[in-house]
Coordinates of C-alpha atoms in Angstrom, one line a residue:
M912 CA 169.2 -59.3 12.9
T913 CA 170.2 -59.0 16.5
Q914 CA 172.7 -56.1 16.0
P915 CA 170.0 -53.4 15.2
I916 CA 167.9 -54.5 18.2
A917 CA 171.0 -54.4 20.5
D918 CA 172.0 -51.0 19.1
E919 CA 168.4 -49.6 19.6
Q920 CA 168.3 -50.8 23.2
H921 CA 171.8 -49.4 23.9
T922 CA 170.8 -46.1 22.5
A923 CA 167.6 -46.0 24.6
A924 CA 169.7 -46.8 27.7
S925 CA 172.3 -44.2 27.1
V926 CA 170.2 -41.3 25.7
G927 CA 166.7 -42.3 26.4
S928 CA 163.8 -42.5 23.9
P929 CA 163.5 -39.9 21.1
G930 CA 160.4 -38.5 22.9
R931 CA 161.9 -38.4 26.4
L932 CA 161.7 -34.6 26.9
R933 CA 158.2 -34.4 25.3
T934 CA 157.0 -37.2 27.5
A935 CA 158.5 -35.6 30.6
Y936 CA 156.9 -32.3 30.1
A937 CA 153.6 -33.7 28.9
A938 CA 153.4 -35.9 32.0
S939 CA 154.3 -32.9 34.1
V940 CA 151.5 -30.7 32.6
G941 CA 149.0 -33.5 33.5
A942 CA 150.5 -33.7 37.0
V943 CA 150.1 -30.0 37.5
I944 CA 146.4 -30.2 36.6
E945 CA 145.8 -33.4 38.7
N946 CA 147.5 -31.8 41.7
Y947 CA 145.6 -28.5 41.2
D948 CA 142.3 -30.4 41.2
F949 CA 143.2 -32.7 44.2
L950 CA 145.0 -30.2 46.4
A951 CA 142.8 -27.2 45.8
F952 CA 140.5 -29.1 48.1
G953 CA 143.0 -28.8 50.9
T954 CA 143.1 -25.0 50.7
A955 CA 139.3 -24.9 50.5
S956 CA 139.1 -27.2 53.5
A957 CA 141.4 -25.1 55.6
L958 CA 139.8 -21.8 54.7
Y959 CA 136.2 -22.2 53.6
F960 CA 134.6 -25.7 53.9
G961 CA 134.2 -25.6 57.7
D962 CA 131.6 -22.8 57.4
A963 CA 130.1 -23.9 54.1
F964 CA 129.6 -27.6 54.8
F965 CA 130.1 -28.1 58.6
P966 CA 128.6 -25.1 60.4
S967 CA 129.2 -25.4 64.2
S968 CA 129.3 -23.3 67.2
S969 CA 133.0 -24.3 67.5
P970 CA 135.2 -23.0 64.6
T971 CA 137.8 -25.5 65.6
M972 CA 135.3 -28.4 65.2
G973 CA 134.2 -27.1 61.8
T974 CA 137.8 -26.9 60.6
L975 CA 138.5 -30.4 61.9
L976 CA 135.5 -31.9 60.1
A977 CA 136.6 -30.1 56.9
L978 CA 140.1 -31.5 57.2
L979 CA 138.7 -35.0 57.8
T980 CA 136.8 -34.6 54.5
F981 CA 140.1 -33.6 52.9
G982 CA 141.6 -36.8 54.2
A983 CA 138.7 -38.9 53.0
G984 CA 139.9 -38.5 49.4
F985 CA 143.0 -40.4 50.4
L986 CA 141.0 -43.5 51.4
A987 CA 140.3 -44.2 47.8
R988 CA 143.8 -43.7 46.6
P989 CA 145.1 -47.2 47.3
L990 CA 142.2 -48.6 45.3
G991 CA 143.0 -46.2 42.5
G992 CA 146.6 -47.1 42.7
A993 CA 145.8 -50.8 42.5
L994 CA 143.5 -50.3 39.5
G995 CA 145.9 -47.9 37.7
G996 CA 148.8 -50.2 38.4
H997 CA 147.0 -53.3 37.2
F998 CA 145.8 -51.7 33.9
G999 CA 149.1 -49.8 33.4
D1000 CA 151.2 -52.9 33.7
K1001 CA 148.8 -55.0 31.6
F1002 CA 147.6 -52.6 28.9
G1003 CA 150.0 -49.7 29.0
R1004 CA 150.7 -46.5 30.9
K1005 CA 149.0 -44.0 28.5
P1006 CA 145.3 -45.2 28.7
V1007 CA 145.4 -44.9 32.5
L1008 CA 146.8 -41.4 32.4
V1009 CA 144.0 -40.2 30.0
T1010 CA 141.2 -41.9 31.9
S1011 CA 142.4 -40.6 35.3
L1012 CA 142.6 -37.0 34.1
L1013 CA 139.0 -37.2 32.8
V1014 CA 137.6 -38.6 36.0
M1015 CA 139.5 -36.1 38.2
G1016 CA 138.4 -33.1 36.1
F1017 CA 134.8 -34.2 36.2
A1018 CA 134.8 -34.6 40.0
T1019 CA 136.6 -31.3 40.6
F1020 CA 134.2 -29.3 38.4
V1021 CA 131.2 -30.9 40.3
I1022 CA 132.6 -29.6 43.7
G1023 CA 132.3 -26.1 42.4
L1024 CA 128.6 -26.6 41.8
L1025 CA 127.7 -28.3 45.1
P1026 CA 125.0 -26.8 47.3
T1027 CA 126.1 -26.0 50.9
Y1028 CA 124.8 -27.1 54.3
S1029 CA 122.5 -24.0 54.5
Q1030 CA 120.8 -25.0 51.3
I1031 CA 120.3 -28.8 51.6
G1032 CA 121.4 -29.7 55.1
I1033 CA 123.2 -32.9 55.9
A1034 CA 123.1 -34.0 52.3
A1035 CA 125.7 -31.4 51.4
P1036 CA 128.7 -32.8 53.3
I1037 CA 127.6 -36.4 52.3
I1038 CA 127.8 -35.4 48.6
L1039 CA 131.0 -33.5 49.2
V1040 CA 132.7 -36.6 50.8
S1041 CA 131.4 -38.8 47.9
V1042 CA 132.9 -36.6 45.2
R1043 CA 136.1 -36.4 47.2
L1044 CA 136.3 -40.2 47.1
I1045 CA 136.1 -40.1 43.3
Q1046 CA 138.9 -37.5 43.3
G1047 CA 141.0 -39.9 45.4
L1048 CA 140.3 -42.8 43.0
A1049 CA 141.4 -40.8 40.0
Y1050 CA 144.5 -39.4 41.6
G1051 CA 145.5 -42.8 43.0
A1052 CA 145.5 -44.2 39.4
E1053 CA 147.4 -41.2 38.0
W1054 CA 150.7 -40.9 39.9
G1055 CA 152.4 -44.2 39.2
G1056 CA 151.6 -44.1 35.4
A1057 CA 152.8 -40.6 35.0
V1058 CA 156.1 -40.9 36.8
M1059 CA 156.9 -44.4 35.6
M1060 CA 156.1 -43.3 32.0
V1061 CA 158.8 -40.6 32.3
F1062 CA 161.2 -42.9 34.2
E1063 CA 161.0 -45.5 31.4
H1064 CA 161.6 -43.0 28.6
A1065 CA 164.6 -41.5 30.4
P1066 CA 168.3 -42.3 29.8
S1067 CA 169.8 -44.6 32.5
R1068 CA 172.3 -41.9 33.7
S1069 CA 169.6 -39.3 34.3
K1070 CA 166.5 -41.1 35.5
G1071 CA 166.5 -39.2 38.8
R1072 CA 166.3 -35.8 37.0
Y1073 CA 163.7 -36.9 34.5
A1074 CA 161.5 -38.8 37.0
A1075 CA 161.5 -35.6 39.2
I1076 CA 159.9 -33.5 36.4
P1077 CA 156.4 -34.8 36.9
Q1078 CA 156.9 -34.8 40.7
A1079 CA 157.4 -31.1 40.3
G1080 CA 153.8 -30.9 39.1
S1081 CA 152.6 -31.2 42.7
P1082 CA 154.0 -27.8 43.9
A1083 CA 153.2 -26.3 40.5
G1084 CA 149.6 -27.4 40.8
I1085 CA 149.1 -26.1 44.3
A1086 CA 150.9 -22.9 43.3
L1087 CA 148.4 -22.5 40.5
A1088 CA 145.5 -23.3 42.9
T1089 CA 146.9 -20.8 45.4
V1090 CA 147.0 -18.0 42.8
V1091 CA 143.4 -18.7 42.0
F1092 CA 142.4 -18.7 45.7
I1093 CA 144.3 -15.5 46.3
A1094 CA 142.4 -13.9 43.4
S1095 CA 139.0 -15.3 44.3
G1096 CA 139.6 -14.5 48.0
Q1097 CA 138.7 -10.9 47.3
L1098 CA 135.0 -12.1 46.9
D1099 CA 132.8 -12.1 50.0
N1100 CA 130.5 -15.0 49.1
D1101 CA 130.7 -18.7 48.0
W1102 CA 132.3 -17.7 44.7
A1103 CA 135.6 -17.4 46.7
W1104 CA 135.8 -21.2 46.8
R1105 CA 133.6 -22.2 43.9
L1106 CA 135.6 -20.4 41.2
P1107 CA 138.9 -22.4 41.7
F1108 CA 137.0 -25.7 41.2
L1109 CA 135.0 -24.5 38.2
A1110 CA 138.1 -23.1 36.5
S1111 CA 139.6 -26.6 36.5
A1112 CA 137.5 -27.4 33.4
L1113 CA 139.8 -25.3 31.3
L1114 CA 142.9 -27.0 32.6
V1115 CA 141.5 -30.5 32.0
G1116 CA 141.0 -29.6 28.4
V1117 CA 144.6 -28.6 28.0
G1118 CA 145.8 -31.7 29.9
L1119 CA 143.8 -34.1 27.7
F1120 CA 145.2 -32.5 24.5
V1121 CA 148.7 -32.9 25.9
R1122 CA 148.3 -36.5 27.2
L1123 CA 146.7 -37.8 24.1
K1124 CA 150.0 -37.1 22.3
L1125 CA 152.1 -39.1 24.7
E1126 CA 154.0 -42.1 23.3
E1127 CA 153.7 -45.4 25.2
S1128 CA 156.6 -46.4 27.5
P1129 CA 159.4 -48.2 25.6
D1130 CA 160.0 -50.5 28.6
F1131 CA 156.4 -51.6 28.5
E1132 CA 156.6 -52.2 24.7
H1133 CA 159.7 -54.3 25.2
A1134 CA 158.1 -56.3 28.0
K1135 CA 155.1 -56.8 25.8
E1136 CA 157.2 -58.0 22.8
A1137 CA 159.1 -60.4 25.1
G1138 CA 155.9 -61.9 26.4
E1139 CA 156.5 -60.8 30.0
I1140 CA 153.2 -59.1 30.6
L1141 CA 151.4 -60.7 33.6
D1142 CA 147.7 -61.4 33.9
N1143 CA 147.6 -60.3 37.5
P1144 CA 150.5 -57.8 38.1
V1145 CA 149.1 -56.6 41.4
G1146 CA 148.8 -60.1 42.8
E1147 CA 152.3 -60.9 41.7
V1148 CA 153.9 -57.8 43.2
V1149 CA 152.1 -58.3 46.5
R1150 CA 153.2 -61.9 46.6
S1151 CA 156.9 -61.3 45.6
G1152 CA 157.5 -57.7 46.5
W1153 CA 155.4 -57.1 49.7
S1154 CA 158.5 -56.1 51.8
T1155 CA 159.5 -53.5 49.2
I1156 CA 156.0 -52.1 49.2
L1157 CA 156.2 -51.7 53.0
R1158 CA 159.5 -49.9 52.7
I1159 CA 158.0 -47.5 50.1
I1160 CA 155.1 -46.9 52.5
A1161 CA 157.4 -45.8 55.3
L1162 CA 159.4 -43.5 53.0
R1163 CA 156.3 -42.1 51.4
V1164 CA 154.5 -41.5 54.8
M1165 CA 157.3 -39.2 55.8
E1166 CA 157.2 -37.2 52.6
S1167 CA 153.4 -37.1 52.5
C1168 CA 153.2 -35.8 56.1
S1169 CA 155.9 -33.3 55.5
Y1170 CA 153.8 -31.8 52.7
Y1171 CA 150.3 -31.9 54.1
I1172 CA 151.1 -30.8 57.6
V1173 CA 152.7 -27.6 56.2
A1174 CA 150.5 -27.0 53.1
T1175 CA 147.1 -27.8 54.8
F1176 CA 147.2 -28.0 58.6
L1177 CA 149.6 -25.1 59.1
L1178 CA 147.5 -22.9 56.8
G1179 CA 144.3 -23.5 58.9
Y1180 CA 146.3 -23.2 62.2
I1181 CA 147.7 -19.8 61.3
N1182 CA 144.4 -18.6 59.9
R1183 CA 142.6 -19.6 63.1
D1184 CA 144.9 -17.7 65.5
H1185 CA 145.7 -14.8 63.1
P1186 CA 142.7 -14.3 60.7
D1187 CA 144.4 -11.2 59.3
A1188 CA 147.3 -13.3 58.0
K1189 CA 145.2 -15.4 55.6
Q1190 CA 146.5 -13.6 52.4
A1191 CA 150.0 -13.5 53.8
T1192 CA 150.0 -17.2 54.4
L1193 CA 148.6 -18.0 51.0
I1194 CA 151.4 -15.8 49.4
A1195 CA 154.0 -17.6 51.6
M1196 CA 152.7 -21.0 50.3
L1197 CA 152.7 -19.7 46.8
I1198 CA 156.4 -18.6 47.0
A1199 CA 157.4 -21.9 48.6
C1200 CA 155.6 -23.9 45.9
V1201 CA 157.2 -21.9 43.1
L1202 CA 160.6 -22.5 44.6
A1203 CA 159.8 -26.2 45.1
V1204 CA 159.5 -26.8 41.4
P1205 CA 163.3 -26.3 40.6
A1206 CA 164.1 -27.8 44.0
V1207 CA 162.4 -31.1 43.2
I1208 CA 164.1 -31.4 39.8
A1209 CA 167.5 -30.4 41.4
S1210 CA 167.0 -33.1 44.1
G1211 CA 166.4 -35.8 41.4
A1212 CA 169.5 -34.6 39.4
I1213 CA 171.7 -34.6 42.5
S1214 CA 170.6 -38.2 43.2
D1215 CA 171.9 -39.2 39.8
K1216 CA 175.4 -38.0 41.0
V1217 CA 175.5 -39.2 44.6
G1218 CA 172.8 -41.8 45.0
R1219 CA 169.2 -41.9 46.0
K1220 CA 169.7 -42.7 49.7
T1221 CA 172.2 -39.9 50.3
V1222 CA 169.8 -37.3 49.1
Y1223 CA 166.8 -38.8 50.9
L1224 CA 168.8 -39.0 54.2
A1225 CA 169.5 -35.3 53.9
G1226 CA 165.8 -34.5 53.6
T1227 CA 165.0 -36.8 56.5
V1228 CA 167.4 -35.2 58.9
A1229 CA 166.2 -31.8 57.9
M1230 CA 162.6 -32.8 58.7
I1231 CA 163.5 -34.1 62.1
L1232 CA 165.4 -30.9 63.0
F1233 CA 162.6 -28.6 61.6
A1234 CA 159.7 -30.1 63.6
F1235 CA 159.7 -27.5 66.4
P1236 CA 161.2 -24.5 64.7
M1237 CA 158.4 -24.6 62.1
F1238 CA 155.8 -23.6 64.7
L1239 CA 158.1 -21.2 66.5
L1240 CA 158.4 -19.3 63.3
T1241 CA 154.7 -19.2 62.6
N1242 CA 153.1 -18.8 66.0
G1243 CA 153.5 -15.0 66.0
G1244 CA 151.8 -14.5 62.7
N1245 CA 154.7 -12.6 61.2
P1246 CA 154.5 -12.7 57.4
V1247 CA 158.2 -12.8 56.9
L1248 CA 158.7 -15.7 59.4
I1249 CA 155.7 -17.5 58.0
T1250 CA 157.3 -17.3 54.5
I1251 CA 160.6 -18.6 55.8
A1252 CA 158.8 -21.6 57.4
Y1253 CA 156.9 -22.4 54.2
I1254 CA 160.1 -22.2 52.1
I1255 CA 162.0 -24.6 54.4
G1256 CA 159.0 -27.0 54.9
I1257 CA 157.9 -27.2 51.3
A1258 CA 160.7 -26.1 49.0
V1259 CA 163.6 -27.5 50.9
I1260 CA 162.4 -30.5 52.9
W1261 CA 159.5 -31.7 50.8
G1262 CA 161.3 -30.9 47.6
T1263 CA 164.3 -32.9 48.6
L1264 CA 162.3 -36.0 49.4
A1265 CA 159.9 -35.8 46.4
G1266 CA 162.6 -35.3 43.9
V1267 CA 164.2 -38.7 44.6
Q1268 CA 161.1 -40.9 44.8
G1269 CA 160.3 -41.4 41.2
A1270 CA 163.6 -42.9 40.2
W1271 CA 164.3 -44.7 43.5
F1272 CA 160.9 -46.4 43.7
G1273 CA 160.9 -47.3 40.0
E1274 CA 164.3 -49.0 40.3
L1275 CA 163.0 -51.3 43.0
F1276 CA 160.7 -53.2 40.7
P1277 CA 160.9 -55.0 37.3
T1278 CA 159.0 -53.5 34.4
N1279 CA 156.1 -55.9 34.4
T1280 CA 155.1 -55.1 38.0
R1281 CA 156.7 -51.7 38.3
N1282 CA 153.6 -49.6 38.0
S1283 CA 151.6 -51.8 40.4
G1284 CA 154.3 -52.0 43.0
V1285 CA 155.1 -48.3 43.0
S1286 CA 151.5 -47.2 42.9
L1287 CA 150.4 -49.5 45.8
G1288 CA 153.2 -48.4 48.1
Y1289 CA 152.8 -44.7 47.2
Q1290 CA 149.0 -44.6 47.5
I1291 CA 148.7 -46.7 50.6
A1292 CA 151.1 -44.3 52.3
S1293 CA 149.0 -41.4 50.9
S1294 CA 145.9 -42.8 52.5
I1295 CA 147.8 -42.5 55.8
G1296 CA 149.4 -39.1 55.2
G1297 CA 146.2 -37.6 53.9
F1298 CA 144.9 -37.6 57.5
A1299 CA 148.0 -35.9 58.8
P1300 CA 146.3 -32.4 58.8
F1301 CA 143.3 -33.8 60.8
A1302 CA 145.6 -35.7 63.2
A1303 CA 147.8 -32.6 63.7
G1304 CA 144.7 -30.5 64.3
A1305 CA 143.4 -32.9 66.9
L1306 CA 146.8 -33.0 68.7
A1307 CA 147.1 -29.3 68.5
A1308 CA 143.7 -28.9 70.0
T1309 CA 144.7 -31.1 72.9
F1310 CA 148.4 -30.3 73.4
G1311 CA 148.9 -27.0 71.6
W1312 CA 151.3 -26.5 68.8
V1313 CA 153.7 -29.1 70.3
G1314 CA 151.3 -31.8 69.3
G1315 CA 151.7 -30.8 65.6
S1316 CA 155.5 -30.8 66.0
I1317 CA 155.5 -34.3 67.6
L1318 CA 153.4 -35.7 64.7
Y1319 CA 155.7 -34.1 62.1
M1320 CA 158.8 -35.5 63.8
S1321 CA 157.2 -39.0 64.3
A1322 CA 156.6 -39.2 60.5
A1323 CA 160.2 -38.4 59.9
V1324 CA 161.3 -41.2 62.2
I1325 CA 159.1 -43.6 60.3
G1326 CA 160.7 -42.5 57.1
L1327 CA 164.2 -42.9 58.6
I1328 CA 163.4 -46.6 59.4
G1329 CA 162.2 -47.1 55.9
L1330 CA 165.4 -45.4 54.6
L1331 CA 167.8 -47.5 56.5
S1332 CA 166.0 -50.7 55.4
T1333 CA 165.8 -49.9 51.7
R1334 CA 168.6 -50.8 49.4
E1335 CA 170.5 -48.2 47.4
T1336 CA 169.6 -48.6 43.7
W1337 CA 172.0 -46.0 42.3
G1338 CA 175.1 -46.0 44.4
K1339 CA 178.7 -45.8 43.3
A1340 CA 178.9 -49.4 42.3
E1341 CA 175.6 -49.2 40.3
R1342 CA 176.7 -46.0 38.5
K1343 CA 180.1 -47.5 37.6
R1344 CA 178.5 -50.7 36.3
V1345 CA 176.2 -48.8 34.1
D1346 CA 178.9 -46.5 32.8
D1347 CA 181.2 -49.4 32.1
S1348 CA 178.4 -51.3 30.3
L1349 CA 177.5 -48.3 28.1
S1350 CA 181.1 -47.4 27.4
G1351 CA 181.8 -51.0 26.4
Q1352 CA 178.9 -51.1 24.1
D1353 CA 179.9 -47.7 22.6
S1354 CA 183.4 -49.1 21.8
S1355 CA 182.0 -52.3 20.4
T1356 CA 179.6 -50.4 18.2
S1357 CA 182.3 -48.1 17.0
V1358 CA 184.5 -51.1 16.0
V1359 CA 181.7 -52.7 14.1
A1360 CA 181.0 -49.5 12.3
T1361 CA 184.7 -49.0 11.4
V1362 CA 185.1 -52.6 10.0
S1363 CA 181.9 -52.2 8.0

């Protein structure tokens, strides 16, 4: 009776579940839609919401208030992560993914219908912030379930590459949002920002169709059969894994700031000083996000070969070195130099960091607290990183572009501290141990089959 079970677990470890590719791409489609919905708000905040919801005699103040609203969505993400982690570890990953997509889609569609300040006064920004908090709650619940679902379906030798696939949904989602904003930007009225939010209803329908076909995580099913499911996974992981959660926060703060400072703050910063460069900057971000999709997956795949920390260290060093050149490239408003800055900032640096996180963070926790631990660390850091565009804007208003550079570099230093204090989960010794184990089981299975 034990041999078939052992053979099944060995097969899952060596080649992954039968539905591993379908799960990876289904999760990534959902991630694209979730990121489109959540991050379209960042583009709208940088380009439109200052005038629509925060009219002021100072364009800089209006933009800062809009960016503060963008950051407000991140306040709800830790709560969303705690709820998603709890229910994902207790009842399964799939129900959380379906529910989070429904809530996110509803909130995003509502944003496209909101009246502006000129129509209902102060109630407009209050409603906008409220809906943004709902977005944050949904997105906080989504990430851990999506990435851990793919991680747990993946073969042991390729978890980095597989777990990076839904991570690639972030640049793909913002690339899709950018395309819509470029198209709608030709309009001279509120439809320029309303259409991208209203269009999300079509995407949510596609996402639900795909996610309803997902198979539950085999790791969760094994933990359930073994009676290892906890009544309070969030409480347990906070009690026993709080130091690991802190390390993830440090690693994630760096990655989050690297993305939002470039994708959101820099967009508004360039547009403020060079209004004629709006379309060129959107195109630059689109190019960078398209290139980031394969870059994220490549980063995860490389980490399968050389280890998680090695790849993350390369991205960290690059971020430190890029802090000042990023603004030197964009200050003149040259479209070519702006494009180069976006490619380096998003495709190269952010892509390198994001591609490693899914596998590395997942390997730091056991199955029965994995979703909770990863989600808490990831989303608490997001609640900090989400205010990076506002902080960068405030520093730039006081110290000029150097203020933004210092913030960007400071986030990288925080990440470096987290990197040096976090254990390698897939180094040479770990890779050899897994290879020897799988090879030994392969030989044993072959002998049994021959004797039979």
